[in-house]
Coordinates of C-alpha atoms and ligand atoms in Angstrom, one line a residue:
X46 CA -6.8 79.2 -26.1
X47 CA -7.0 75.9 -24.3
X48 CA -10.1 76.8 -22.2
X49 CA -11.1 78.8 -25.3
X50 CA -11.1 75.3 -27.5
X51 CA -12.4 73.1 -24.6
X52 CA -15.8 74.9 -24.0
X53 CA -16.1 75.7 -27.6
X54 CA -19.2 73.5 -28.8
X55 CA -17.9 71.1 -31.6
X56 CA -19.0 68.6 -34.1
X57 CA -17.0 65.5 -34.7
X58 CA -17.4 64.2 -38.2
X59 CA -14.7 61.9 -38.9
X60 CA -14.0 59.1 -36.0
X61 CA -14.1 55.5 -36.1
X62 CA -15.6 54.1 -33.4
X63 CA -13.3 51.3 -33.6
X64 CA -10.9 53.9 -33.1
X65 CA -12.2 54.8 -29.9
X66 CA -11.1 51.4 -27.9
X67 CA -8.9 52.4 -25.1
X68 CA -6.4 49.6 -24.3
X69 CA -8.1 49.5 -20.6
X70 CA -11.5 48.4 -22.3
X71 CA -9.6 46.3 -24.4
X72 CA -7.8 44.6 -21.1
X73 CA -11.7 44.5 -19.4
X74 CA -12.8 42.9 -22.9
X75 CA -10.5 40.7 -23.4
X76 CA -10.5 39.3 -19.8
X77 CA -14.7 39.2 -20.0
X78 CA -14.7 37.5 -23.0
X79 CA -11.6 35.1 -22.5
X80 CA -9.0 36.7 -25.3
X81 CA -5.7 36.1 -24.6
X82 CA -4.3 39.4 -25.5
X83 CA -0.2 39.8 -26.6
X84 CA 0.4 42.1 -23.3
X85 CA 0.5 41.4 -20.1
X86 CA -0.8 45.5 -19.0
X87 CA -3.0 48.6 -21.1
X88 CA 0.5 50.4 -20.5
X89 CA 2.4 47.5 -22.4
X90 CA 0.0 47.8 -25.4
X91 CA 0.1 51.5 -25.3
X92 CA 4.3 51.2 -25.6
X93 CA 3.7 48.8 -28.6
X94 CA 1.7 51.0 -30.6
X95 CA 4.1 51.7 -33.3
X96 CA 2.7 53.2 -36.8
X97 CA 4.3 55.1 -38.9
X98 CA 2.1 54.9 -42.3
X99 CA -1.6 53.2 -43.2
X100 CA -1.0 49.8 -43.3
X101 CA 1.2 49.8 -39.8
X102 CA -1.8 51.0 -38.0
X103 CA -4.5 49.2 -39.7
X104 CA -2.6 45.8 -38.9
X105 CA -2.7 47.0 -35.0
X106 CA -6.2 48.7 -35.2
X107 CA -7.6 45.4 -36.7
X108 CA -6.2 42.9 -34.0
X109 CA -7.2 44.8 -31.3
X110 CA -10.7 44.6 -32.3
X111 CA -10.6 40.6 -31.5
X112 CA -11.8 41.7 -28.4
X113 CA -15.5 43.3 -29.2
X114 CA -17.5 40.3 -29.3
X115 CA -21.2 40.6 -27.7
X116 CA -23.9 43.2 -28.0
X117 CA -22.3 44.6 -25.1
X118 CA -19.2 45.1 -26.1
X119 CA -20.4 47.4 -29.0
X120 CA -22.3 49.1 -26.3
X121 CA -19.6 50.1 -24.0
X122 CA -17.2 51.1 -26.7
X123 CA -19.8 53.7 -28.0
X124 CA -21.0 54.7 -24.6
X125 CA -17.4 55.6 -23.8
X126 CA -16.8 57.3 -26.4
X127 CA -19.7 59.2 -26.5
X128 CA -19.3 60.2 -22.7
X129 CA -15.6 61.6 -23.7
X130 CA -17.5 63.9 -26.6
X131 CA -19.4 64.9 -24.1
X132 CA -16.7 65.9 -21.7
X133 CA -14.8 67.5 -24.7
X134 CA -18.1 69.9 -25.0
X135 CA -19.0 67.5 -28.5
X136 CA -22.4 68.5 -28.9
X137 CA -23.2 66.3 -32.0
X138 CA -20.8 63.4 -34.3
X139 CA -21.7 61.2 -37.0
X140 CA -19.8 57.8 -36.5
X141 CA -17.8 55.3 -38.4
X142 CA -18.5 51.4 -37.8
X143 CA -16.7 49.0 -40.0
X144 CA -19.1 45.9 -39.7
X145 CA -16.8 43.3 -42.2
X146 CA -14.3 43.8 -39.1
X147 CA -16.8 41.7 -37.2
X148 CA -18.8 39.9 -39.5
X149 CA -15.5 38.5 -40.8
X150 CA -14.9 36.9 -37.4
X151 CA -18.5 35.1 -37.3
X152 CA -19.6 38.9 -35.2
X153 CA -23.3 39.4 -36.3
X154 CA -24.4 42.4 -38.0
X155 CA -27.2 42.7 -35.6
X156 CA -24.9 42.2 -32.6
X157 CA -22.9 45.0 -33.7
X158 CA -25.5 47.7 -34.2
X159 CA -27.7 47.2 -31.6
X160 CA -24.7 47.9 -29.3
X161 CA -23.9 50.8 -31.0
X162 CA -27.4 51.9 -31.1
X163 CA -28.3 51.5 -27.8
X164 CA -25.4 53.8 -26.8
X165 CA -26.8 56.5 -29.1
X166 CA -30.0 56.3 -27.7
X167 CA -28.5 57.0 -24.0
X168 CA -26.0 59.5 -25.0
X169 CA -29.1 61.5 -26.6
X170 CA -31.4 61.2 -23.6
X171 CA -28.7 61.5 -20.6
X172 CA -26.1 63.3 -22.0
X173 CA -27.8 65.5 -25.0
X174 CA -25.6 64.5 -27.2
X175 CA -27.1 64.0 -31.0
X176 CA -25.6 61.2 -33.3
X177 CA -25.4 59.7 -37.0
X178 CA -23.9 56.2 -37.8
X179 CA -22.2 56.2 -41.1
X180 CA -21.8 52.0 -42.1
X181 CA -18.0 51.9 -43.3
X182 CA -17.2 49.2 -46.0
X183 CA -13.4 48.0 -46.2
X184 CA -12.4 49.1 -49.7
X185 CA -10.1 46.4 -49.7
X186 CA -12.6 43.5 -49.2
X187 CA -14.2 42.4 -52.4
X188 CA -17.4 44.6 -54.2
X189 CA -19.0 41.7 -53.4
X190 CA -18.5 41.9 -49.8
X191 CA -19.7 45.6 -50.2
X192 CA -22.8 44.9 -51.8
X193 CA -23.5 42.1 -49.3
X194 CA -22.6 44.4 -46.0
X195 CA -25.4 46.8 -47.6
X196 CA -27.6 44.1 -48.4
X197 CA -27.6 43.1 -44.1
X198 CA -27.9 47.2 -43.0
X199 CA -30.8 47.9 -45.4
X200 CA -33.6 46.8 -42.5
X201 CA -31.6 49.0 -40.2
X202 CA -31.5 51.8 -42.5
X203 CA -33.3 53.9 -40.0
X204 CA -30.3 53.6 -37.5
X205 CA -27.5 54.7 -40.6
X206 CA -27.2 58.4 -42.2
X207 CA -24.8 56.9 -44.6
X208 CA -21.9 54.9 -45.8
X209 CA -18.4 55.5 -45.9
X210 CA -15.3 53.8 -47.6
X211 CA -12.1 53.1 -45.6
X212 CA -9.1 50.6 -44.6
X213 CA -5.8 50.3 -46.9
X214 CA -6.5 52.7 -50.1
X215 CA -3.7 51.2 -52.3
X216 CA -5.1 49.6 -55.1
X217 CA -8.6 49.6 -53.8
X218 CA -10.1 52.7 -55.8
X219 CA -13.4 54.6 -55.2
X220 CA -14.7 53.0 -58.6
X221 CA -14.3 49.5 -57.5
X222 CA -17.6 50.6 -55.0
X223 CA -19.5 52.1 -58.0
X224 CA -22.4 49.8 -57.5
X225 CA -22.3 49.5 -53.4
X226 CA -22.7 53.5 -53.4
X227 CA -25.2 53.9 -56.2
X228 CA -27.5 51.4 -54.4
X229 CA -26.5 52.9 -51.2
X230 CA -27.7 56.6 -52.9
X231 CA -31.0 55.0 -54.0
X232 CA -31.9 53.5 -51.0
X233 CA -31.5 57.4 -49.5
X234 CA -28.1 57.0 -47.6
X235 CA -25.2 59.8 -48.0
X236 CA -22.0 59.0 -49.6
X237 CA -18.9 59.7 -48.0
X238 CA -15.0 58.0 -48.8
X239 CA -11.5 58.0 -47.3
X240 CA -9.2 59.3 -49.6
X241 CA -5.7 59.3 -47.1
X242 CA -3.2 61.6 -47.4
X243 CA -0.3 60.6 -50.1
X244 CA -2.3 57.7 -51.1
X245 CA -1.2 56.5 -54.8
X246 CA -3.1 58.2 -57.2
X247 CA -4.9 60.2 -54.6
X248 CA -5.8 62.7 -57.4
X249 CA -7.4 60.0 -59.6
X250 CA -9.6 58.9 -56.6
X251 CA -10.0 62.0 -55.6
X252 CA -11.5 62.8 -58.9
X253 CA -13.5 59.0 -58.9
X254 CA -15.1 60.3 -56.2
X255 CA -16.6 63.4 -57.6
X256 CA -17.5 62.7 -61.3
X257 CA -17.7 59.0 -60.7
X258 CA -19.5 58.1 -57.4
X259 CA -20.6 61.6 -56.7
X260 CA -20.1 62.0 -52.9
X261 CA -21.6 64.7 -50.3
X262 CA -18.7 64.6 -48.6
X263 CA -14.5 63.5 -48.4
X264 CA -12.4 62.3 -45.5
X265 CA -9.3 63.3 -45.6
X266 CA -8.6 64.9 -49.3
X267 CA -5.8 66.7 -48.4
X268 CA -4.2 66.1 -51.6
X269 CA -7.1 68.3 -53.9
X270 CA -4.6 70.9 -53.1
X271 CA -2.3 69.8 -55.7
X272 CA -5.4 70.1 -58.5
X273 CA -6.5 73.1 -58.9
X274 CA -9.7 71.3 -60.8
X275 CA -10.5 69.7 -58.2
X276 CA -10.5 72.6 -55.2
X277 CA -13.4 74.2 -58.0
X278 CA -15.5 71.2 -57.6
X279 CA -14.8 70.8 -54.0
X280 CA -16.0 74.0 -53.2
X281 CA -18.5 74.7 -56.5
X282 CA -20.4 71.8 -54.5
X283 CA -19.8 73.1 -50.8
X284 CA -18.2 69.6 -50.0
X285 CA -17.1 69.2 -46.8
X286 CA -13.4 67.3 -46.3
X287 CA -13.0 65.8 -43.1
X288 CA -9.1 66.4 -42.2
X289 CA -7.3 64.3 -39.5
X290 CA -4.0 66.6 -38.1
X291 CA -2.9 64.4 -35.4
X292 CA -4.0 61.2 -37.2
X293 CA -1.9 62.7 -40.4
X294 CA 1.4 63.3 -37.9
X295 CA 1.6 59.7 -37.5
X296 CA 0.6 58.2 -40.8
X297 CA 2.8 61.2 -42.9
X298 CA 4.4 62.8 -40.2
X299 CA 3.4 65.7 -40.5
X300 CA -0.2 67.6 -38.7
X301 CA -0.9 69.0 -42.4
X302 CA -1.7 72.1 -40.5
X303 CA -0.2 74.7 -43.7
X304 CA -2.5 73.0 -45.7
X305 CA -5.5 73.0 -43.5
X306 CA -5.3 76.9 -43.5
X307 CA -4.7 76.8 -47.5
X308 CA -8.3 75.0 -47.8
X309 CA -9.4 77.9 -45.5
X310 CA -7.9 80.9 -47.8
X311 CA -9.7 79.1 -51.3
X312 CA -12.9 78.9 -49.4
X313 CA -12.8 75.2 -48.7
X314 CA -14.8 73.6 -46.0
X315 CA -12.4 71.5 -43.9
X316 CA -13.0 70.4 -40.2
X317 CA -11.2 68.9 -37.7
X318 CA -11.8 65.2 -36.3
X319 CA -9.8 63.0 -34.4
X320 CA -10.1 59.4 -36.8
X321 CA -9.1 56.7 -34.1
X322 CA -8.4 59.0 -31.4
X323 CA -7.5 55.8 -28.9
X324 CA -4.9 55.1 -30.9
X325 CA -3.7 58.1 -31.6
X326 CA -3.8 59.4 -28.7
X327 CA -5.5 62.9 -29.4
X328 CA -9.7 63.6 -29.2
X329 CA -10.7 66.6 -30.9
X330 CA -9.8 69.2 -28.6
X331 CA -6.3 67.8 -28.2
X332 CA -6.4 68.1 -32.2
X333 CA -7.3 71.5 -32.6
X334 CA -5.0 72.4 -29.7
X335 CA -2.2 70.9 -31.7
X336 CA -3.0 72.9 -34.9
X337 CA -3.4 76.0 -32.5
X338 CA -0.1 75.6 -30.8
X339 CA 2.3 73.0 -33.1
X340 CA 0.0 74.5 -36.5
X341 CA 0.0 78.4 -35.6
X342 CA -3.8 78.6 -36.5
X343 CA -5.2 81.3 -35.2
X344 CA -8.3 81.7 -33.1
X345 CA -10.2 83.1 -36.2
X346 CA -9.4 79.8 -38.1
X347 CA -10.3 77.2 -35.6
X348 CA -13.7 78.8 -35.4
X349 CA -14.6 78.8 -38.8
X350 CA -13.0 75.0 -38.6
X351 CA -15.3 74.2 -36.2
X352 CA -18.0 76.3 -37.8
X353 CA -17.9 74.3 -40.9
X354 CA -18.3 71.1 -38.9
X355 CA -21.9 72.0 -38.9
X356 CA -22.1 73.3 -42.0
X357 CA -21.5 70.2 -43.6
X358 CA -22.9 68.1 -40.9
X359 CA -25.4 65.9 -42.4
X360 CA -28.4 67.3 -40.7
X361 CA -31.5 69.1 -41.7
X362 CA -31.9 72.7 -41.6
X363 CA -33.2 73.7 -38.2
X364 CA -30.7 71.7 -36.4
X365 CA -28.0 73.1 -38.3
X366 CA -28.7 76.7 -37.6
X367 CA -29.3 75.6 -33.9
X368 CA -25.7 74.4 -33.3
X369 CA -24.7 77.6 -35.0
X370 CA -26.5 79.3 -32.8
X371 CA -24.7 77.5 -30.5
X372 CA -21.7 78.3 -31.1
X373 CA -22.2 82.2 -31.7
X374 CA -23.5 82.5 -28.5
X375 CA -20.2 81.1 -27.3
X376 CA -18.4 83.1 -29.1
X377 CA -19.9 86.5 -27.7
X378 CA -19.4 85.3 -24.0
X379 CA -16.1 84.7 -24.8
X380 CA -14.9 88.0 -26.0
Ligands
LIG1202 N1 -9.8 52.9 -40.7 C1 -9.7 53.4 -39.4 N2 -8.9 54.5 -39.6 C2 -8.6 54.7 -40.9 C3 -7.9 55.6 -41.6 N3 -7.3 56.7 -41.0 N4 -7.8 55.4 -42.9 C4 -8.3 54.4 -43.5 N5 -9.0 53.5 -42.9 C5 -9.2 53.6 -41.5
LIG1203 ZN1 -10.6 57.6 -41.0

């Protein structure tokens, strides 16, 4: 099953690439750009990494960050990323940036992107791997900070696919955004939102993000389970939920694998994804290795898992039924 997983071709849907910062970049960084960094080695940092809910890693996930600075910076986080997608036969991902991280600490927007762009651009053309950017804003900055973030990505709207909503959900509901994502709609992006696992009132954001904001797609949304409402929209509307096992061990402590194969039995699309895979020390294959082997999935179910990566995979129609392709033609050298 490991080789099985490892060669399978996947899509990663649900990874911030802020998420993605090894502490050894962080150390070259942080020496580059002068940051005195709490540690004195990458191992040191590693043993200090200690989260045991949301707001526990978000406090460590946001310091580290210090260190991105220059156009540069951005570039070499991405690039290394996308170079470990590549290794872990990744053959497409649509990525999370969160640009009030940096533009809160005088970063610009343009600084940022660029970066990130640039490392698209060479992971497409040397590596053939295909990306998206999906512009994160942190739910709990102000609207006004929401509306202002779109405002500065609108004259790089060809570089984003969408925008997504993340950081610490508790008292920071989906409707709060209503104006940020209808104006993000109209200008032609895709909607996506975190709603974490055991959030309070999960089910009411949950259900803001259906009827109120009406998004293509949820990350996380574990908890629909417990409405049986909601699982009819959820799949009435093909959604796609973007579930986090390894991410969910250390936030709830537990890889939420029983109910990973329950969205699977009532015809839901989840996938698999890593979230802030640097942190949590597990990329996607080490994910669905986990569920395989800690979860009990089966073969059969990490397929269609991966399967439904590209089903709800924000690309048009020719591309998806490509990568499907893909796959399938994996599948029958493998038997
Ligand atoms: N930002 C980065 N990772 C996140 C997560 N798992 N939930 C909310 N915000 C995040
Ligand atoms: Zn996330």
């Amino acid at each position: 099953m490991k080789a099985f997983i490892e060669n399978l071709p996947k899509a990663e849907l649900h990874v911030h690439l802020e998420g993605t910062l090894e502490p050894e970049l962080s150390f070259a960084l942080a020496r580059k750009n002068g940051v005195a960094l709490e540690y004195e080695t990458p191992e040191a940092l590693l043993a200090a990494y200690d989260f045991h809910d949301l707001p526990s890693f978000l406090a460590i996930y946001y310091k580290a960050m210090n260190v991105l600075r220059h156009e540069q910076d951005f570039f070499e986080l991405t690039w290394q990323y996308l170079q470990k997608a590549h290794q872990q036969k990744i053959v497409y991902a649509e990525m999370f940036f969160d640009p009030q991280a940096h533009t809160s600490r005088g970063v610009p927007f343009d600084t940022v992107i660029r970066g990130i762009h640039r490392a698209q651009e060479r992971a497409a053309s040397e590596l053939g791997v295909q990306t998206k950017l999906i512009m994160c804003f942190l739910r709990d900055l102000s609207a006004e900070s929401a509306l202002q973030t779109l405002r500065q990505a609108l004259p790089y709207q060809d570089w984003i696919v969408g925008v997504g909503l993340d950081s610490d959900e508790k008292d920071n509901p989906p409707v709060k955004f209503a104006e940020a994502f209808s104006r993000a709609r109209d200008a032609g992006l895709r909607l996506t939102m975190h709603c974490d696992v055991n959030q309070q009132n999960t089910l009411l954001h949950i259900r803001q993000c259906l009827e109120t904001i009406g998004v293509d797609r949820i990350d996380h949304g574990v908890n629909s389970l417990e409405d049986p409402a909601l699982c009819d929209i959820i799949r009435e509307r093909s959604l796609g939920l973007t579930v986090c096992p390894v991410s969910n061990r250390f936030v709830v402590q537990s890889l939420t694998a029983a109910e990973i194969r329950r969205m699977l039995d009532l015809g839901l699309r989840a996938t698999i994804n890593s979230d802030d895979p640097a942190y949590f020390r597990a990329y996607l294959n080490e994910n669905l290795l986990a569920l395989h082997q800690d979860g009990g999935l089966t073969r059969h179910e990490i397929v269609q898992l991966v399967k439904n990566s590209f089903l709800v995979a924000w690309l048009d129609d020719e591309s998806r039924a490509e990568y499907l392709l893909q796959v399938d033609e994996y599948l029958q050298r493998a038997a």
